[in-house]
Coordinates of C-alpha atoms in Angstrom, one line a residue:
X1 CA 99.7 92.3 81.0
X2 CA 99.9 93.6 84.6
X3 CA 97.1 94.8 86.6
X4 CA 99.4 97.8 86.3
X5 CA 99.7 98.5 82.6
X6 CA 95.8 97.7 82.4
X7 CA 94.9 100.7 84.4
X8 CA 97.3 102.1 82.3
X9 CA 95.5 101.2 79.1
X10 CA 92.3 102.1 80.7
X11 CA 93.8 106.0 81.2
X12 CA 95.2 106.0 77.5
X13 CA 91.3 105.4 76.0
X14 CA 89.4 107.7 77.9
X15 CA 91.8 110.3 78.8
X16 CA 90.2 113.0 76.6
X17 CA 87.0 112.2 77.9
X18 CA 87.5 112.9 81.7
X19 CA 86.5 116.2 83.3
X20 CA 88.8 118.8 83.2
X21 CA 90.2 117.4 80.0
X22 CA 90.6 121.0 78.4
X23 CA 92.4 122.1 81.2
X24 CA 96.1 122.1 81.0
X25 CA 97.9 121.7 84.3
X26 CA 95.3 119.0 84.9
X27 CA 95.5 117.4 82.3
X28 CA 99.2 117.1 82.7
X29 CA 98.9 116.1 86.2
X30 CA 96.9 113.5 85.3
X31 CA 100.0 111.9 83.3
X32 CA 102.1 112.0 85.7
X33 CA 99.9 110.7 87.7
X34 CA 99.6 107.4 85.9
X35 CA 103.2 107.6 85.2
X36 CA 103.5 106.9 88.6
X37 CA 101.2 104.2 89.5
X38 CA 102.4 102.4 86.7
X39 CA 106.1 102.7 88.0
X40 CA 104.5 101.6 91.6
X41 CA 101.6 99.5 91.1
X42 CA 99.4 98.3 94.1
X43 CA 100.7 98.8 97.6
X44 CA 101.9 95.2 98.9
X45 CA 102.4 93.9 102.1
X46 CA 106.1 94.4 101.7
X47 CA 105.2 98.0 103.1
X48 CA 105.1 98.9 106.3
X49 CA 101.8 100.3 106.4
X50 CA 100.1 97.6 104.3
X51 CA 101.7 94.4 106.5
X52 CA 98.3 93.6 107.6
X53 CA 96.3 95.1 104.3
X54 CA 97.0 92.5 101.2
X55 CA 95.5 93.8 97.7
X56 CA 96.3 90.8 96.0
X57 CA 92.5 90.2 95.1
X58 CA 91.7 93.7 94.2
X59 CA 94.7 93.3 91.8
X60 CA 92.8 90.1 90.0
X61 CA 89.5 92.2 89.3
X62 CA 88.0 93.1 86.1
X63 CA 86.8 96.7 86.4
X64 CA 84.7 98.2 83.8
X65 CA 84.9 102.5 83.3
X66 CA 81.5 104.2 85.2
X67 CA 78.6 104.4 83.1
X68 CA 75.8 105.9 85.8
X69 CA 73.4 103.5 86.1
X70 CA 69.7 104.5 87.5
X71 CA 70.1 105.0 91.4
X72 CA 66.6 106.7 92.3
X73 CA 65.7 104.6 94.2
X74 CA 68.6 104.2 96.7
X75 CA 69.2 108.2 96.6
X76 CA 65.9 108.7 97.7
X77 CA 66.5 106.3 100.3
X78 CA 69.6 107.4 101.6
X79 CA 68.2 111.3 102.2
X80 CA 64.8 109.9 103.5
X81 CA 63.7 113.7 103.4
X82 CA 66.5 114.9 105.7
X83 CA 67.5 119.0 105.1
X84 CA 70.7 119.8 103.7
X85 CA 72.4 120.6 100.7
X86 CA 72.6 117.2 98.9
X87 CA 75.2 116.3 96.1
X88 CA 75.0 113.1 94.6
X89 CA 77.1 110.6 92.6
X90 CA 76.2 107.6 90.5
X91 CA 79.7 105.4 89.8
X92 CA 81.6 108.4 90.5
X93 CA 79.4 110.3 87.9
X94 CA 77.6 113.7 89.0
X95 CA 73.7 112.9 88.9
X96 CA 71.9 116.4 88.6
X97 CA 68.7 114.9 88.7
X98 CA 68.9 113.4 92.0
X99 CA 70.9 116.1 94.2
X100 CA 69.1 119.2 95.3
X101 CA 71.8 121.9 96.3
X102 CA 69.2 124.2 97.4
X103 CA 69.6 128.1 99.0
X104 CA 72.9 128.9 100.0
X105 CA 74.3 131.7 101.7
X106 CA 76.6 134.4 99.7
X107 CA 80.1 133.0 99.9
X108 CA 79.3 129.6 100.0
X109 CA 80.1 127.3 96.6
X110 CA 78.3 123.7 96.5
X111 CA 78.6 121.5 93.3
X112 CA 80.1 119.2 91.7
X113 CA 83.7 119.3 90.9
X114 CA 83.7 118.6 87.2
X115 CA 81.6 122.2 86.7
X116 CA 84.1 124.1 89.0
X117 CA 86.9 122.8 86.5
X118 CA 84.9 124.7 83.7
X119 CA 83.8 127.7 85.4
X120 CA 87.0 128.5 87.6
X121 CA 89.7 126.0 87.2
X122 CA 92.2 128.2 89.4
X123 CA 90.1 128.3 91.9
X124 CA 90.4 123.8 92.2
X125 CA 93.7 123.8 91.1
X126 CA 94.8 125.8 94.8
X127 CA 93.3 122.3 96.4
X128 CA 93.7 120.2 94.3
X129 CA 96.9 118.5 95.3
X130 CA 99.5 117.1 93.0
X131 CA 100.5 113.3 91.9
X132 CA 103.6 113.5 94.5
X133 CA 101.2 113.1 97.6
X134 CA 99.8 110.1 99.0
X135 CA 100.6 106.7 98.1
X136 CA 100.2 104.9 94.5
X137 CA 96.5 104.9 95.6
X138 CA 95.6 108.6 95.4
X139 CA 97.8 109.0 92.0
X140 CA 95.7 106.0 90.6
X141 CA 93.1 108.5 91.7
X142 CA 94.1 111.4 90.1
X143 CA 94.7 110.0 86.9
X144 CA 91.6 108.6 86.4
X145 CA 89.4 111.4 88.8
X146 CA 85.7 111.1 87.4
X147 CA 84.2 113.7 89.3
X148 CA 83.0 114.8 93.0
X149 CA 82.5 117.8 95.3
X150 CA 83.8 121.7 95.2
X151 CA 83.3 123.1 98.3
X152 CA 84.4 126.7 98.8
X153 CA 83.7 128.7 102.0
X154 CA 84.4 132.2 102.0
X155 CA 85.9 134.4 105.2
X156 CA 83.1 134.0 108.2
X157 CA 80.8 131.8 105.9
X158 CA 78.9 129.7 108.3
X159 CA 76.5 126.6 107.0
X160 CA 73.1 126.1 109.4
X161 CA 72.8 122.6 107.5
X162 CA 74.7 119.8 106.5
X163 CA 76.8 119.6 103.1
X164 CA 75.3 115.8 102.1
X165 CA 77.6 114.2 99.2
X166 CA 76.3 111.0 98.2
X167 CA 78.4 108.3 96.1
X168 CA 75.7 105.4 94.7
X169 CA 78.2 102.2 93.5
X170 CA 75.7 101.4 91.6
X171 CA 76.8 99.0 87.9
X172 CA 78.3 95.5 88.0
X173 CA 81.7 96.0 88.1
X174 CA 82.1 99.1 88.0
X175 CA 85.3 101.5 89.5
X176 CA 84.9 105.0 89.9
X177 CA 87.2 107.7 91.1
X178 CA 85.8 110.5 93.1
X179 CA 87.5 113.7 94.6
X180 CA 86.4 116.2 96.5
X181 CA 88.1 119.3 97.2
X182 CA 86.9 121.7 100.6
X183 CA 88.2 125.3 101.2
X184 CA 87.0 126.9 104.4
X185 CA 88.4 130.7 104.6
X186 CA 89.1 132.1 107.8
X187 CA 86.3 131.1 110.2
X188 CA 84.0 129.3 108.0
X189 CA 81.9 126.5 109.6
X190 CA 80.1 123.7 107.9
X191 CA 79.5 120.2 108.5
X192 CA 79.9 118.0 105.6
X193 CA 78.5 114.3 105.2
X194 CA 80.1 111.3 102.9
X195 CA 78.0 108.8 102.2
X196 CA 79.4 105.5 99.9
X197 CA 76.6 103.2 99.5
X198 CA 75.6 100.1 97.0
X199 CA 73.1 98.1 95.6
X200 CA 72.7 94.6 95.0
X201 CA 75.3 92.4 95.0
X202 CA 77.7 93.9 92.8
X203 CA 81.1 93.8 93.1
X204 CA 82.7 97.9 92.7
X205 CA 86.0 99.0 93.4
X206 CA 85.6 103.0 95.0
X207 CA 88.9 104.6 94.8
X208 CA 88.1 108.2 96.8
X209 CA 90.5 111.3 97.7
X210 CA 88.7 114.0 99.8
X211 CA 91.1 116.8 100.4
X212 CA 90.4 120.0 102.8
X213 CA 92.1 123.1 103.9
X214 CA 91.3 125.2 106.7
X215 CA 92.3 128.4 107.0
X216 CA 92.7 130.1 110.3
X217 CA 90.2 129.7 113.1
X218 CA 87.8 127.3 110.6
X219 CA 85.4 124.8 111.6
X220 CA 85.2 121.5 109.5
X221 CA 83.3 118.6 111.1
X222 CA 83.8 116.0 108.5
X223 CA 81.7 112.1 108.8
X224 CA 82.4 109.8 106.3
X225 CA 79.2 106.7 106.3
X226 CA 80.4 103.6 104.2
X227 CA 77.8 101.1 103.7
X228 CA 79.1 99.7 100.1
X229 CA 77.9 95.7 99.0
X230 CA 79.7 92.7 100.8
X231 CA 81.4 92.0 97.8
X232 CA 82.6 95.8 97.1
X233 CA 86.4 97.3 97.5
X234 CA 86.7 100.7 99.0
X235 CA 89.9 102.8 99.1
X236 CA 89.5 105.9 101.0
X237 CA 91.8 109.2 101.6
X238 CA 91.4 111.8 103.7
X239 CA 94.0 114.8 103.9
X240 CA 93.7 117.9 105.6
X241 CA 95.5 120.7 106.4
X242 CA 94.7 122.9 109.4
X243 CA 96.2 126.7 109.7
X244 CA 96.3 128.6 112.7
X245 CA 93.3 127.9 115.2
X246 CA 91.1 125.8 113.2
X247 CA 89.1 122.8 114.0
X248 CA 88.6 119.1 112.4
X249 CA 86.2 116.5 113.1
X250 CA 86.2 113.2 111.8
X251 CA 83.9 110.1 112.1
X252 CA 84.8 107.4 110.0
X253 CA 82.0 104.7 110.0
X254 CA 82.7 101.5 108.1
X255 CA 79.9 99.0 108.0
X256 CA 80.3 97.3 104.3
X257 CA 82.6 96.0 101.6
X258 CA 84.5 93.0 101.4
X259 CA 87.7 95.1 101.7
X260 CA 88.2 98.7 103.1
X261 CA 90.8 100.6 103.7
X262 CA 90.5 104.6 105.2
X263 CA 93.6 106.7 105.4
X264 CA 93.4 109.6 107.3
X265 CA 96.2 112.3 107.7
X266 CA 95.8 116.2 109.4
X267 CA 98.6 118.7 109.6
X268 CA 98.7 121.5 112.1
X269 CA 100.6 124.2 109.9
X270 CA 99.8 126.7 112.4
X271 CA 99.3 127.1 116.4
X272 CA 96.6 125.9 118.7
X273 CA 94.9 123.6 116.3
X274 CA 92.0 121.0 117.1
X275 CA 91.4 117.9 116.0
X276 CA 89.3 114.8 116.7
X277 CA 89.8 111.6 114.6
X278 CA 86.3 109.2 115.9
X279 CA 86.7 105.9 114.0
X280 CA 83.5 102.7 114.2
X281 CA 84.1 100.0 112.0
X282 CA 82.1 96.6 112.1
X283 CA 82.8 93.1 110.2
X284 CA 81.6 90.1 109.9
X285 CA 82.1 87.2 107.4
X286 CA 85.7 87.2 105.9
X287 CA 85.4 90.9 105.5
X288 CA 88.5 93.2 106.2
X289 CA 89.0 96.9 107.5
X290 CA 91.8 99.0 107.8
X291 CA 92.4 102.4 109.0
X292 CA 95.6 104.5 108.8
X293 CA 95.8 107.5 110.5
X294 CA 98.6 110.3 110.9
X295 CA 98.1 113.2 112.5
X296 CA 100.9 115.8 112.4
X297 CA 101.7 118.2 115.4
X298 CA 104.0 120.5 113.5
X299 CA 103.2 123.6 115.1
X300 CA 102.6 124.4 119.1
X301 CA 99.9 124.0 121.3
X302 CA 97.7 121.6 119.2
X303 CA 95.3 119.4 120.7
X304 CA 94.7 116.1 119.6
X305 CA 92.1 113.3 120.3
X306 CA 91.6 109.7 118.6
X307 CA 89.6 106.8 119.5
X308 CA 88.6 104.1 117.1
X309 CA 86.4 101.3 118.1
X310 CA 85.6 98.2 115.9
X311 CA 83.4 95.3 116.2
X312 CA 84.1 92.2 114.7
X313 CA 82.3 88.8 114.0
X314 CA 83.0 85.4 112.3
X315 CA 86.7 85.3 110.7
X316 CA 86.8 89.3 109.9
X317 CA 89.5 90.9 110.6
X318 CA 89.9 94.7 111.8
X319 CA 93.3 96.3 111.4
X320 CA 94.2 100.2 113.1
X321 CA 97.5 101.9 112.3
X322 CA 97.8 105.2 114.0
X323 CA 100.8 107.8 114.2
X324 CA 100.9 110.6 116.1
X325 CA 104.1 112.4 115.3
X326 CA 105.1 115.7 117.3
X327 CA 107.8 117.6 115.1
X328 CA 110.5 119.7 116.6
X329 CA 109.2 123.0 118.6
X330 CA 105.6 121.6 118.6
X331 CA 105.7 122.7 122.4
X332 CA 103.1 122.4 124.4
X333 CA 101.4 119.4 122.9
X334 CA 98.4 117.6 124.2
X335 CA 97.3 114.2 122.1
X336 CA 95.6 111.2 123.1
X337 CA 95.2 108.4 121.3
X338 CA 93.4 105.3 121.8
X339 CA 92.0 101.6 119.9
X340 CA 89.5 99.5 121.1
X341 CA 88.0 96.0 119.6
X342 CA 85.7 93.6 120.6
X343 CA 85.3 90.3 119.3
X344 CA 82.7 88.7 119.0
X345 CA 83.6 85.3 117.7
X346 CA 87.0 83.3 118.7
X347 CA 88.4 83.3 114.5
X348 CA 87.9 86.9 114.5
X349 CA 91.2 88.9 114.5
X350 CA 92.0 92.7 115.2
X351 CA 95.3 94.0 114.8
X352 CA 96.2 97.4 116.7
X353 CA 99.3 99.5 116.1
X354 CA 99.3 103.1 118.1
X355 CA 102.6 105.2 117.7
X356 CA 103.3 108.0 119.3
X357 CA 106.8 109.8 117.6
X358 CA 107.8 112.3 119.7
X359 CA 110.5 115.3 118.9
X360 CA 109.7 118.1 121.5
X361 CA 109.8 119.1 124.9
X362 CA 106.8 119.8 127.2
X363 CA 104.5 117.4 125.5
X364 CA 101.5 115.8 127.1
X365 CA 100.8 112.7 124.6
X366 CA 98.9 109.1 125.4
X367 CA 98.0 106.0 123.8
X368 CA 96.7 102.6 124.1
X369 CA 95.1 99.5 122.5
X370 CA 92.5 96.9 124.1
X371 CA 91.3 93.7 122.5
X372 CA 88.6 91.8 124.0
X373 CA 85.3 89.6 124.4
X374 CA 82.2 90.7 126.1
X375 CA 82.8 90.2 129.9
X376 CA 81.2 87.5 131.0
X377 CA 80.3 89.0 134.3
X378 CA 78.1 91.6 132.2
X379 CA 76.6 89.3 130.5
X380 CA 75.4 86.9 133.6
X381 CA 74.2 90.3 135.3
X382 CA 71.7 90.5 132.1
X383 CA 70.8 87.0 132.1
X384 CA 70.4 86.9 136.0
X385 CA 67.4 89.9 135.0
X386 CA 66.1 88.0 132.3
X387 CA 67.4 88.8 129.3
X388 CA 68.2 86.1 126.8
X389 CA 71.3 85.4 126.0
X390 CA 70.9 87.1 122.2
X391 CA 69.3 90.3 123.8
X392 CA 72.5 90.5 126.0
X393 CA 75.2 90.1 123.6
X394 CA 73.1 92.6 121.1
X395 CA 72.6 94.7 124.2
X396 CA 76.3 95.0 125.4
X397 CA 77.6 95.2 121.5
X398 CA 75.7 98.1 121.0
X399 CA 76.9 99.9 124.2
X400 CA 80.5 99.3 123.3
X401 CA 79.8 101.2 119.8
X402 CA 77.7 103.7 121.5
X403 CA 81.0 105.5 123.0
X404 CA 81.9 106.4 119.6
X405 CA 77.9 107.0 118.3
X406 CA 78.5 109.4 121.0
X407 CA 80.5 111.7 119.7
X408 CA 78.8 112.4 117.1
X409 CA 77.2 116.2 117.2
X410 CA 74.3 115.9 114.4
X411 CA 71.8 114.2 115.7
X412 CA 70.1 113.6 112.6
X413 CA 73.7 111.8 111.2
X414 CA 74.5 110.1 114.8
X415 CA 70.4 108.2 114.9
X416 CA 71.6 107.1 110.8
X417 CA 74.3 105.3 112.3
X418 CA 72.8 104.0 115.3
X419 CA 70.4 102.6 112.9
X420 CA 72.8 101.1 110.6
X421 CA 74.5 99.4 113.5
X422 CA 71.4 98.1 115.1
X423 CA 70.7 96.9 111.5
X424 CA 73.6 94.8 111.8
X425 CA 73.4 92.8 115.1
X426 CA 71.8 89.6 114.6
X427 CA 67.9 89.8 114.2
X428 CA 68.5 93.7 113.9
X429 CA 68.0 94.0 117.1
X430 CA 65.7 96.7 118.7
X431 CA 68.4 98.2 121.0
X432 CA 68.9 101.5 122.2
X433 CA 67.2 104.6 122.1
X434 CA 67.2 106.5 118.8
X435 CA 70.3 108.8 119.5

């Protein structure tokens, strides 16, 4: 049997027990869905955009369906009493007892995604997306979608605090399947937090599809925090849709999992959009990250800035993939885009791949890709003031990931990842102010 047609026999068994079950144009979705994976299986490195990406050992895994195991402990940890609104998952399943939604202004809709399906299925199904989108990946997704986040902003709805959605990979060998769905009316405002995390050792596959549409002159800043196991596999969407004047932010931090792999796509359907795509990734061991990004200048005047930064150690390997395509009449155009690694050991290996695909006139477009070691000559000027030679590699790692740490507006969310990188340099190293 093929990993394929096990996925397949997974869907058949449990299909009347998923969320949204009752509700038809999901539920036929949902077979289409797994018609289609089942027709295309697992990406391969036969495609363009996976060359450097092999899911060969995801394919030889033995997942078992979520079954929410207790995750107090790391829940608590993770909010460590920090405000917000705070959803949170355990193996893709909603866990009521551990989120705390708390007040929220009139227009605003917080919760989880399999009560929205019972209470106003219309109301997801105009985000939902459909089985056509996205690679074999996000229809895998669909098919087998557990549960996640609504989030619905009405007209001029503005959120003072964060939107916190936690996902806990919690069970041995478990896969889960989340999707969240954000709709931010005209001039809505929120910033919205994804945290993945593990415990133990276990070995999870997390298969996750965030979707967002922003109406005209919204405001979505959007920071995804993945700190799953060493031994976990994380697939990761991220596909928005920007109307006229609105604004997206993403930071995509990646600091676990034995294999991860972030796609990120935004689509100006309307004039004068903004976005920023941050990206900090660090690896060490024989870990592997990848991140895909696309960002679509179909309409003119949009502004555009990316800059990913990655750090990697031992035999990792780092892999960035980024397209910035400028469609016929997107006038006036202004995108920048730009890779950076460093390396820390000589068996590490980062692969960088910026496109820029240009169809209009009057453009201002950029990009470029460095790979490199820490320069010597910084490192003798720290030695030559007495800093040992560990304090001055941690010192001048950290600096290079403080560019992206940087550009990071919540403070509370930009000290969490300073700390999880300082966490990660050898010793954790006391470097750096708290940002």
């Amino acid at each position: 049997m093929t990993t394929a047609q096990t996925w397949v026999g997974d869907f058949t068994a449990r299909e009347q027990g998923f969320a949204g079950a009752n509700v038809p144009w999901l539920a036929a979705m949902r077979k289409r869905a797994i018609e289609r994976f089942a027709d295309e299986g697992w990406p391969s490195t036969k495609q363009e955009s996976w060359r450097h990406t092999s899911l060969a050992t995801l394919a030889q895994q033995t997942f078992l369906p979520a079954a929410k195991a207790s995750a107090q402990a790391q829940a608590q940890a993770v909010r460590q009493g920090e405000p917000g609104h705070w959803l949170v998952f355990v193996d893709g399943l909603y866990a009521p007892e551990l989120s705390d939604v708390g007040a929220l202004p009139a227009g605003a809709e917080v919760r989880a995604l399999s009560q929205a399906l019972v209470d106003a299925p219309d109301h997801v199904q105009d985000g939902f997306g459909n089985e056509r989108q996205g690679s074999s990946i996000a229809a895998l997704n669909l098919a087998l979608m557990s549960d996640g986040a609504f989030i619905r902003l009405a007209r001029g709805v503005v959120l003072e605090q964060p939107i916190h959605l936690v996902f806990i990979a919690a069970s041995e060998q478990a896969a889960s399947f989340p999707r969240n769905i954000i709709q931010a009316d005209a001039g809505a405002a929120a910033d919205i937090v994804e945290h993945y995390i593990g415990q133990g050792s276990s070995t999870t596959l997390t298969n996750t599809v965030t979707r967002a549409n922003l109406a005209p002159d919204a405001r979505i800043t959007h920071i995804k925090l993945q700190q799953e196991t060493e031994q976990a596999f994380h697939l990761g969407i991220l596909d928005v849709e920007q109307a006229k004047g609105s604004v997206f932010n993403s930071h995509s931090m990646s600091f676990g999992a034995r294999l991860a792999r972030h796609d990120i796509v935004t689509t100006f359907t309307g004039q004068r959009c903004e976005t920023l795509l941050n990206g900090l990734y660090y690896v060490d061991g024989r870990r592997h990250v990848d991140h895909h990004t696309l960002i679509g200048h179909a309409q003119p005047h949009g502004v555009s800035r990316e800059y990913y930064r990655g750090i990697l150690a031992d035999t990792a390997r780092g892999v960035f993939g980024g397209r910035i395509l400028v469609s016929p009449g997107a006038d006036g155009t202004d995108a920048v885009q730009r890779s950076d690694s460093l390396l820390l050991s000589r068996l590490a290996k980062a692969d960088a791949r910026p496109e820029l695909e240009i169809y209009a006139d009057d453009v201002k477009c950029a990009h470029g890709a460095t790979v490199g070691q820490i320069s010597e000559e910084s490192m003798f000027y720290l030695r030559t003031r007495g800093m040992n030679e560990a304090d001055a590699r941690n010192l001048l790692t950290y600096a290079f990931a403080a560019q992206a740490l940087e550009r990071i507006e919540i403070a509370s969310v930009r000290e969490r990842v300073a700390d999880a990188i300082r966490m990660l340099l050898p010793g954790e190293a006391q470097v750096g102010e708290p940002a």
